Tab-separated table of C-alpha atoms and ligand atoms in Angstrom:
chain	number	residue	atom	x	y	z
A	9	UNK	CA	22.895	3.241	-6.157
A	10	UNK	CA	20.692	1.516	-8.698
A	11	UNK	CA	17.262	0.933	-9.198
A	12	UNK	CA	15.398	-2.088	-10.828
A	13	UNK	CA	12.033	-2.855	-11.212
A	14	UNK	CA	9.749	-6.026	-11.681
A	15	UNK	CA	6.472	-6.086	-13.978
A	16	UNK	CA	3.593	-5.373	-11.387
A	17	UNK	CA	3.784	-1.769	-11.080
A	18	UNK	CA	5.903	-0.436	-13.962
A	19	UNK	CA	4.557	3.613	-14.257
A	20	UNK	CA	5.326	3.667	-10.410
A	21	UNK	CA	8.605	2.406	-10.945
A	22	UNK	CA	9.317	4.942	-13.774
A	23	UNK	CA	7.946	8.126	-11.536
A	24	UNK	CA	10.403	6.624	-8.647
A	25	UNK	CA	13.477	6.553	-11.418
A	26	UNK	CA	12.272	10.438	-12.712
A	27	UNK	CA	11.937	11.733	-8.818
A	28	UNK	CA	15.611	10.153	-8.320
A	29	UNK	CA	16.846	11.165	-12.046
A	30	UNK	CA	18.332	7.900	-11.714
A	31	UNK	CA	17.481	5.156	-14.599
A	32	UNK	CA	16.079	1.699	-14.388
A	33	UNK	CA	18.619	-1.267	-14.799
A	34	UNK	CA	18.154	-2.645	-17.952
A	35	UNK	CA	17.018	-6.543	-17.199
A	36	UNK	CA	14.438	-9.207	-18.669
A	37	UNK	CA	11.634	-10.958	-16.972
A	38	UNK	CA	9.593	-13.510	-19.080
A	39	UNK	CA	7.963	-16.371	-18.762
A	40	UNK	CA	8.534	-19.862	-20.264
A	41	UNK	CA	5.734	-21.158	-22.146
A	42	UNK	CA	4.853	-23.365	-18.547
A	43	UNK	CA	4.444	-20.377	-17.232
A	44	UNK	CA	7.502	-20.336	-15.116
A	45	UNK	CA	9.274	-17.084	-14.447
A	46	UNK	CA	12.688	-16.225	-16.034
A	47	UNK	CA	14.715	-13.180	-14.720
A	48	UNK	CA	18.343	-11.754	-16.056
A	49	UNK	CA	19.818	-8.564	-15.234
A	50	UNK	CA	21.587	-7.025	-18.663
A	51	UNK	CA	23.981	-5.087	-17.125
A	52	UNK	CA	26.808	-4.861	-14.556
A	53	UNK	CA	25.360	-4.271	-11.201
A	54	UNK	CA	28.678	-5.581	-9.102
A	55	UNK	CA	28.812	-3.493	-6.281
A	56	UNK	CA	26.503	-1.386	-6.348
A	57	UNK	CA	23.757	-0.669	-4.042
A	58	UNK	CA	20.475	-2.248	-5.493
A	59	UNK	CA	16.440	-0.944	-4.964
A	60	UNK	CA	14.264	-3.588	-6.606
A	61	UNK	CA	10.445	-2.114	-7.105
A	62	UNK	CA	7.779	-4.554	-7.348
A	63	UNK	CA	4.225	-4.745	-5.273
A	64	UNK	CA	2.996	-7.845	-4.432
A	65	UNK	CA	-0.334	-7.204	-6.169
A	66	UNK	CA	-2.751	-9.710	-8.328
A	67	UNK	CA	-1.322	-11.866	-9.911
A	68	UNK	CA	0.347	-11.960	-6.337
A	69	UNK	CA	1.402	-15.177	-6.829
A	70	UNK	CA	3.323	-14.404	-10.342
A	71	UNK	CA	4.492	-11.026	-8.684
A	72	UNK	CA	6.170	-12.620	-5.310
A	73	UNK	CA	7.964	-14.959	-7.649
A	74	UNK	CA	9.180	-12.422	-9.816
A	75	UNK	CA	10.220	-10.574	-6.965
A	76	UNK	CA	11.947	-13.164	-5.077
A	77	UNK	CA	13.543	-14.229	-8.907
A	78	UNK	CA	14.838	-10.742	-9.012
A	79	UNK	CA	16.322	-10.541	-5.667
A	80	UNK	CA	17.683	-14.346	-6.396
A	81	UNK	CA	19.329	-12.773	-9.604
A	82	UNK	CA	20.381	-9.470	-8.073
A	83	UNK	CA	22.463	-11.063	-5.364
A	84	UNK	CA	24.395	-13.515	-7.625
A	85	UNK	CA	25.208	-10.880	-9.589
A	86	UNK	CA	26.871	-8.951	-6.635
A	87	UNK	CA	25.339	-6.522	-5.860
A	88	UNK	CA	27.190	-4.846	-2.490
A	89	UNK	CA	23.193	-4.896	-1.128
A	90	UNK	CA	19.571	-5.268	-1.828
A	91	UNK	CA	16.465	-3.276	-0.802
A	92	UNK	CA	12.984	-4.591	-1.753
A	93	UNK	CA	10.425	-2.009	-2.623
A	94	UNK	CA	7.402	-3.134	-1.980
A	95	UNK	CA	4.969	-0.654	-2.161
A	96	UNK	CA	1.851	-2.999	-1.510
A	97	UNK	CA	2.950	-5.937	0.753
A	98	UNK	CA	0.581	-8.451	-0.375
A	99	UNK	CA	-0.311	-11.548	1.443
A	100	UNK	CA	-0.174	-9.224	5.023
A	101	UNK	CA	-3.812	-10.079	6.589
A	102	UNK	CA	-3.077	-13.046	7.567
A	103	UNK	CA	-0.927	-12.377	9.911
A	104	UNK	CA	-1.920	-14.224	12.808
A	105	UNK	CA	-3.944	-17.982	13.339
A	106	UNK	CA	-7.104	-16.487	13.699
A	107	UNK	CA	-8.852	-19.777	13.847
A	108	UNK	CA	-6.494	-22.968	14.495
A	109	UNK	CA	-4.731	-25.422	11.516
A	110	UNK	CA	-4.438	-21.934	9.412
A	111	UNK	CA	-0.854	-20.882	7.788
A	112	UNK	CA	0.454	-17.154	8.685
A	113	UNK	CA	1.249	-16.323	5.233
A	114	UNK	CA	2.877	-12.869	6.316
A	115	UNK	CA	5.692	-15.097	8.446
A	116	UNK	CA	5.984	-17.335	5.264
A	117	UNK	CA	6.654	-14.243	3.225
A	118	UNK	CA	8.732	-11.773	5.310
A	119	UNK	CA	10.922	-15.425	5.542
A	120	UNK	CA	10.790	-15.786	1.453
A	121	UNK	CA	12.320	-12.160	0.685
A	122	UNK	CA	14.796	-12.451	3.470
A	123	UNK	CA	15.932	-16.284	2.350
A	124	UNK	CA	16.135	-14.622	-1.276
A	125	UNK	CA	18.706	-11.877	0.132
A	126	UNK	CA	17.245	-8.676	0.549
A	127	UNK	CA	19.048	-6.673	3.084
A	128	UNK	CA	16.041	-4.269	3.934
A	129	UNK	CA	12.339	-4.002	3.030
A	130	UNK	CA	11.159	-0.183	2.262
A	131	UNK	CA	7.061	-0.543	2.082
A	132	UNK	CA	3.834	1.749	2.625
A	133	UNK	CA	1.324	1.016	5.722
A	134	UNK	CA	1.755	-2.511	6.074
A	135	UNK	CA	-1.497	-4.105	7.461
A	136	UNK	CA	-0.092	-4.149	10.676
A	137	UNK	CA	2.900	-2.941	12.203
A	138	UNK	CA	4.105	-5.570	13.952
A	139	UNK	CA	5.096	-7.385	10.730
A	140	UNK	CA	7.957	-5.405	10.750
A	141	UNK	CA	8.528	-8.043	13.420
A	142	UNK	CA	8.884	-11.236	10.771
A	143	UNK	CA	11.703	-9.574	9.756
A	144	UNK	CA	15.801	-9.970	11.084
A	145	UNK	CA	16.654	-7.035	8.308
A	146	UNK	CA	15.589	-3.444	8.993
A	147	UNK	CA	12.251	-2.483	7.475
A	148	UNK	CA	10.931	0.896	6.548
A	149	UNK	CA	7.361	1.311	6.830
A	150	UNK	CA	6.581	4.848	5.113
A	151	UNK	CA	2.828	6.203	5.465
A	152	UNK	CA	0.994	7.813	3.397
A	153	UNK	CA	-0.898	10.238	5.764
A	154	UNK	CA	1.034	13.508	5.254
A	155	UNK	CA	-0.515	12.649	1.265
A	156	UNK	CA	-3.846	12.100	2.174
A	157	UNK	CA	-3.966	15.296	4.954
A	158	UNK	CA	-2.660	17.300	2.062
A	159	UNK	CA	-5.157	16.696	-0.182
A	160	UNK	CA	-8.130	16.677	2.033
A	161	UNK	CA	-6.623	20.273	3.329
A	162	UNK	CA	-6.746	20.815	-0.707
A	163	UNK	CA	-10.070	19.616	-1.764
A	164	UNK	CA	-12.682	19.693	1.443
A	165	UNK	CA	-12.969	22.854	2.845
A	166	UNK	CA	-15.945	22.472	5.399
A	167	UNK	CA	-14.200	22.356	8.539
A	168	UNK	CA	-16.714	19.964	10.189
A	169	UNK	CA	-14.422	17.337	10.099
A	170	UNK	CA	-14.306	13.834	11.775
A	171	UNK	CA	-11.944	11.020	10.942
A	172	UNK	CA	-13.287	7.389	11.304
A	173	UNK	CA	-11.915	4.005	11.077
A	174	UNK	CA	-13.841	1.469	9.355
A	175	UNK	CA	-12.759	-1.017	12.028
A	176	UNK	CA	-10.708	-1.202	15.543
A	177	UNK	CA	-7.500	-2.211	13.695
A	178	UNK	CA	-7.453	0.730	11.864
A	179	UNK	CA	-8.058	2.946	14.857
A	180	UNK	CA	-4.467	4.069	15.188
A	181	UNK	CA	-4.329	5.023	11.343
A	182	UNK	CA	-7.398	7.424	11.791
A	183	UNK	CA	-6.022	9.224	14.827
A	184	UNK	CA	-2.605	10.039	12.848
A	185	UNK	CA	-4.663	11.878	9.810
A	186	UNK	CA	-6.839	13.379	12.812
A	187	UNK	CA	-4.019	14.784	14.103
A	188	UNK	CA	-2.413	16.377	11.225
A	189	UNK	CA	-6.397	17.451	9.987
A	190	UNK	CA	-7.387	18.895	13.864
A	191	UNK	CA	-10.400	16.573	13.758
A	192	UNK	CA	-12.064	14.234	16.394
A	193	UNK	CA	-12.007	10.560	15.687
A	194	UNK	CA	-15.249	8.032	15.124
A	195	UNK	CA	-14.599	3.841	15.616
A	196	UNK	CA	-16.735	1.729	13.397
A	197	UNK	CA	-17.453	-1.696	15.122
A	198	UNK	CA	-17.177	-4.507	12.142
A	199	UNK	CA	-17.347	-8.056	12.601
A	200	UNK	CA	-16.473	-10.176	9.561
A	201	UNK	CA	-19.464	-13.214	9.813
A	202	UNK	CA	-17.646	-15.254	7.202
A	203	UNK	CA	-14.306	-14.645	4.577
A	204	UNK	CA	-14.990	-11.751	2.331
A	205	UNK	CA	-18.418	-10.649	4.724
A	206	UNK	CA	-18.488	-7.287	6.286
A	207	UNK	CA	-21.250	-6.273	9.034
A	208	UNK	CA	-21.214	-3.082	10.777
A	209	UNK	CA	-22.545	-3.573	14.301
A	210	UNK	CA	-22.258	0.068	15.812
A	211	UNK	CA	-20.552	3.578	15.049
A	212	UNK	CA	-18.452	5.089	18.426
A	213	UNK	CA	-18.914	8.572	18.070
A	214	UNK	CA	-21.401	11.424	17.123
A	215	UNK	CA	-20.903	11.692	13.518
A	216	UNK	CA	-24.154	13.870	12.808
A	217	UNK	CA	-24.048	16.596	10.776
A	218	UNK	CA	-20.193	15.979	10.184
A	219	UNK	CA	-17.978	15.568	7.408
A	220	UNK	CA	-16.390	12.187	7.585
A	221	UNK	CA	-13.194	11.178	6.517
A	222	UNK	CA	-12.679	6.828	6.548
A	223	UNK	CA	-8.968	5.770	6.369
A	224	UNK	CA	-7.784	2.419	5.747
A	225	UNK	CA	-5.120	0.578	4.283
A	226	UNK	CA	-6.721	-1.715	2.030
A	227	UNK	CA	-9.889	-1.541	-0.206
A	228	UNK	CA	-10.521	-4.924	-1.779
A	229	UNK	CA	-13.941	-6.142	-2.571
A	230	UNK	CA	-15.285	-2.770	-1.346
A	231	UNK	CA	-18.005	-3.915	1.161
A	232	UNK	CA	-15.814	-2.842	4.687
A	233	UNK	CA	-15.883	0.841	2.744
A	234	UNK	CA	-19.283	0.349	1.439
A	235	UNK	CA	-20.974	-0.545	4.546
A	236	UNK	CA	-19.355	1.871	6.751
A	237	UNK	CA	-20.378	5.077	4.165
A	238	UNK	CA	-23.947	3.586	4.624
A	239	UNK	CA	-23.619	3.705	8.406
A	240	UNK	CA	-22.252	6.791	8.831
A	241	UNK	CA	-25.385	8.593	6.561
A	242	UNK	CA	-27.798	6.704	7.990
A	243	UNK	CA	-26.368	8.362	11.664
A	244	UNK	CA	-26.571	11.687	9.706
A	245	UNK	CA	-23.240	12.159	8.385
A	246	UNK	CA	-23.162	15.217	6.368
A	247	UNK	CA	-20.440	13.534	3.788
A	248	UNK	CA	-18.149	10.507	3.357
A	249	UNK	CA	-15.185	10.655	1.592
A	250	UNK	CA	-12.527	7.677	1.753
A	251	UNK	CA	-8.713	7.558	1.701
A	252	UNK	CA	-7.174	4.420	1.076
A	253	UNK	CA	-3.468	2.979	0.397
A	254	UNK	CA	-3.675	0.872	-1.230
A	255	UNK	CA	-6.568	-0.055	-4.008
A	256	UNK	CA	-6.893	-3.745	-4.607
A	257	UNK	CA	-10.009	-3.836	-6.149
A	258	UNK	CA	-11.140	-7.507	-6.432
A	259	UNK	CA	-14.177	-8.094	-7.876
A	260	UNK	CA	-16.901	-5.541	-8.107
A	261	UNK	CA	-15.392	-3.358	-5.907
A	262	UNK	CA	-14.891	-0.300	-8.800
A	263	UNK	CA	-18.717	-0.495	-9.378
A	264	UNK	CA	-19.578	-1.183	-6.226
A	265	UNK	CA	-17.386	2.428	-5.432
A	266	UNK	CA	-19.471	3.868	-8.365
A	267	UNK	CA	-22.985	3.062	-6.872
A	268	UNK	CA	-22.033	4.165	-3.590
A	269	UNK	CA	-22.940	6.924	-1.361
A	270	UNK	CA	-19.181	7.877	-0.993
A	271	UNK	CA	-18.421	11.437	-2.253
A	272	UNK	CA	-14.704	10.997	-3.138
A	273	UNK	CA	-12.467	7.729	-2.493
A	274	UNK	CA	-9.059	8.750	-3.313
A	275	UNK	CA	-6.069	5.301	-3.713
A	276	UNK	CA	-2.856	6.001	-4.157
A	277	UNK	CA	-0.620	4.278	-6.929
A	278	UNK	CA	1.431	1.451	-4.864
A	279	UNK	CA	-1.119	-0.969	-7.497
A	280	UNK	CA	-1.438	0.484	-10.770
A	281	UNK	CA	-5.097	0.703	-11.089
A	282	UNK	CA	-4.810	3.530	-13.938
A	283	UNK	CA	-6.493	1.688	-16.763
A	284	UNK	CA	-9.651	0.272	-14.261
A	285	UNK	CA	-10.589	3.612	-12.645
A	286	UNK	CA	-9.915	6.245	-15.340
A	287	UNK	CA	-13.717	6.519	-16.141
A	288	UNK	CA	-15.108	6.449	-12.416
A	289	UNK	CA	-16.074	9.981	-11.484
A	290	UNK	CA	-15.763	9.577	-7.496
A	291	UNK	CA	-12.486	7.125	-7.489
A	292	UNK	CA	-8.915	9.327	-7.656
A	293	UNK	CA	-5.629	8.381	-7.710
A	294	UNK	CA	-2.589	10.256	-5.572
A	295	UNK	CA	0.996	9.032	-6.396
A	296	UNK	CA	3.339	7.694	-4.035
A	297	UNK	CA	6.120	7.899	-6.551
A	298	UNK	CA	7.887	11.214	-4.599
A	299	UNK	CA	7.872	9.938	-1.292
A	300	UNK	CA	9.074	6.353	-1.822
A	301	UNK	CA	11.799	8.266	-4.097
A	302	UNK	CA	12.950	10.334	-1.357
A	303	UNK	CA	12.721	7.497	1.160
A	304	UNK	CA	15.083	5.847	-1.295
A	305	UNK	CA	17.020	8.847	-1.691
A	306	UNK	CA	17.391	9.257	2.464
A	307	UNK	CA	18.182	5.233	3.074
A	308	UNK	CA	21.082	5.539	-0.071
A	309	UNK	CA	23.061	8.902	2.122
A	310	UNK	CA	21.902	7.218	5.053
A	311	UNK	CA	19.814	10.117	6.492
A	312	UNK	CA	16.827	10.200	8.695
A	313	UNK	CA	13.575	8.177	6.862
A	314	UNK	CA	11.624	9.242	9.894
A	315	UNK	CA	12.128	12.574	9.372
A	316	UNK	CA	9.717	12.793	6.422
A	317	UNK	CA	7.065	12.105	8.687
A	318	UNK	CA	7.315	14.812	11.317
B	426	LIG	C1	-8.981	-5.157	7.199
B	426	LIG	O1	-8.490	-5.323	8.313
B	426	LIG	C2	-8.393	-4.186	6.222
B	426	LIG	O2	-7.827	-3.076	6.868
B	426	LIG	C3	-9.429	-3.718	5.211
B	426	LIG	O3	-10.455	-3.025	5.900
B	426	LIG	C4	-10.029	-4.887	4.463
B	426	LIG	O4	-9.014	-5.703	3.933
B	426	LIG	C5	-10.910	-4.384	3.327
B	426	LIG	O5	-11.470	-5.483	2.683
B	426	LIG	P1	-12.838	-5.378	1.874
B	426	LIG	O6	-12.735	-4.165	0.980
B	426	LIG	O7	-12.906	-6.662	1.103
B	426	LIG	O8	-13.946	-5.255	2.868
């Protein structure tokens, strides 16, 4: 078994390759001066079995390509198979025509990596389940919720604790981390008015006095988070604090964060936001690195990937 990694997320990819004391395949992406992406692997990878690492994070555009390059390269090089890593599966909300004439890019994508010849998809709470769906190759769809419940175990210790999803979709995510914390869960009614808009309309739950815990998948421009941590203190929420997958960030999301009247949001490192957040006193980051290693580790002896999550 070998592992490879593309640009996007290149300390996650190194923490993967210490977990698995495993190195990464020497190889080269560049760009031409066009700005066209160039890929060559620089050693022999015939036969073996092949993880390539790469999130699908901004530049998402550059990072799908590279990523699609690599898995292009890695299969005419003969490699016996190929599993794509992709720690943040970008380009997942739309996954659905929502209104009519609109493309689902998730279908468009999922049929990308699979054309390109990955033979199985490992990623971390994908926007929506279903996905899994788009795809004719098995897909492995880790979580990080045992993280998160360890570190709120860790670091909260009031025991008031309620666990609230910013929106309906994200109801089923805030019942899992409710279940390993022993807390009740709260449902935060959002309608999106327009693109990029956020509006809470009501909060389903008694959330008075209590110490709330939002999950979600994704933070981007910050204002789902944003507005829910003002809804929940201005229905008497004791504390907010915020666990999130993956950190995208667009924006003024960091200051946004900053400004806010959330305690503690805590991302985890499937986009490498190290550089962006290191001043920001309320923002932490929790690494992924050990349990996509061992999820790696588990599909290579072909053991139980399930089992990590029980
Ligand atoms: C929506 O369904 C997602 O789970 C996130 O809540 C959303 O993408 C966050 O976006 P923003 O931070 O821009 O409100």
């Amino acid at each position: 078994m070998k592992i490879i990694t593309g640009n996007s997320n290149k300390n996650l990819s190194l923490k993967i390759s210490k977990y698995l004391k495993n190195r990464l395949v020497r190889s080269s992406i560049r760009k031409f001066s066009d700005g066209e992406i160039y890929v060559e692997i620089n050693e022999n990878i015939r036969g073996n079995s092949i993880f390539v690492i790469q999130s699908v994070s901004s530049p998402a555009n550059d990072n799908l390509m590279e990523l699609l390059l690599c898995i292009d390269a890695l299969k005419r090089s003969s490699a016996k198979n190929i599993t794509a890593v992709i720690p943040y599966f970008g380009y997942a909300r739309q996954d659905r025509k929502v209104v009519p004439r609109t493309s689902i890019s998730a279908k468009l994508v999922s049929n990308l990596i699979t054309k390109a010849g990955a033979d199985r998809v490992v990623t971390i709470d994908l926007h929506a389940g279903q996905i899994q769906g788009f795809f004719d190759i098995p897909v492995d769809n880790l979580f990080a919720t045992p993280i998160f419940a360890r570190h709120v175990r860790k670091k909260i210790k009031n025991k008031n604790l309620i666990c609230v999803a910013p929106d309906v979709g994200g109801t089923e995510r805030a019942r899992a981390l409710g279940k390993f914390l022993h807390a009740g869960l709260a449902i935060i009614d959002k309608r999106r008015p327009a693109p990029g808009k956020s509006e809470v309309m009501n909060v389903i739950g008694n959330v008075k006095g209590k110490t709330c815990i939002i999950v979600d998948d994704i933070i981007d421009s910050g204002g789902t988070i944003v507005n829910a941590a003002n809804a929940l203190t201005d229905r008497g929420a004791k504390e907010v604090h915020v666990y999130v997958t993956h950190g995208v960030l667009s924006g003024k999301a960091v200051q946004k964060i900053k400004n806010s009247k959330i305690k503690r949001l805590v991302i985890t490192d499937t986009i490498d936001n190290s550089d962006r957040v290191k001043s920001v006193k309320n923002i932490e980051i929790l690494t992924i690195s050990q349990l996509v290693g061992e999820a790696i580790k588990r599909i290579s002896n072909s053991t139980s990937v399930s089992d990590l999550f029980r």
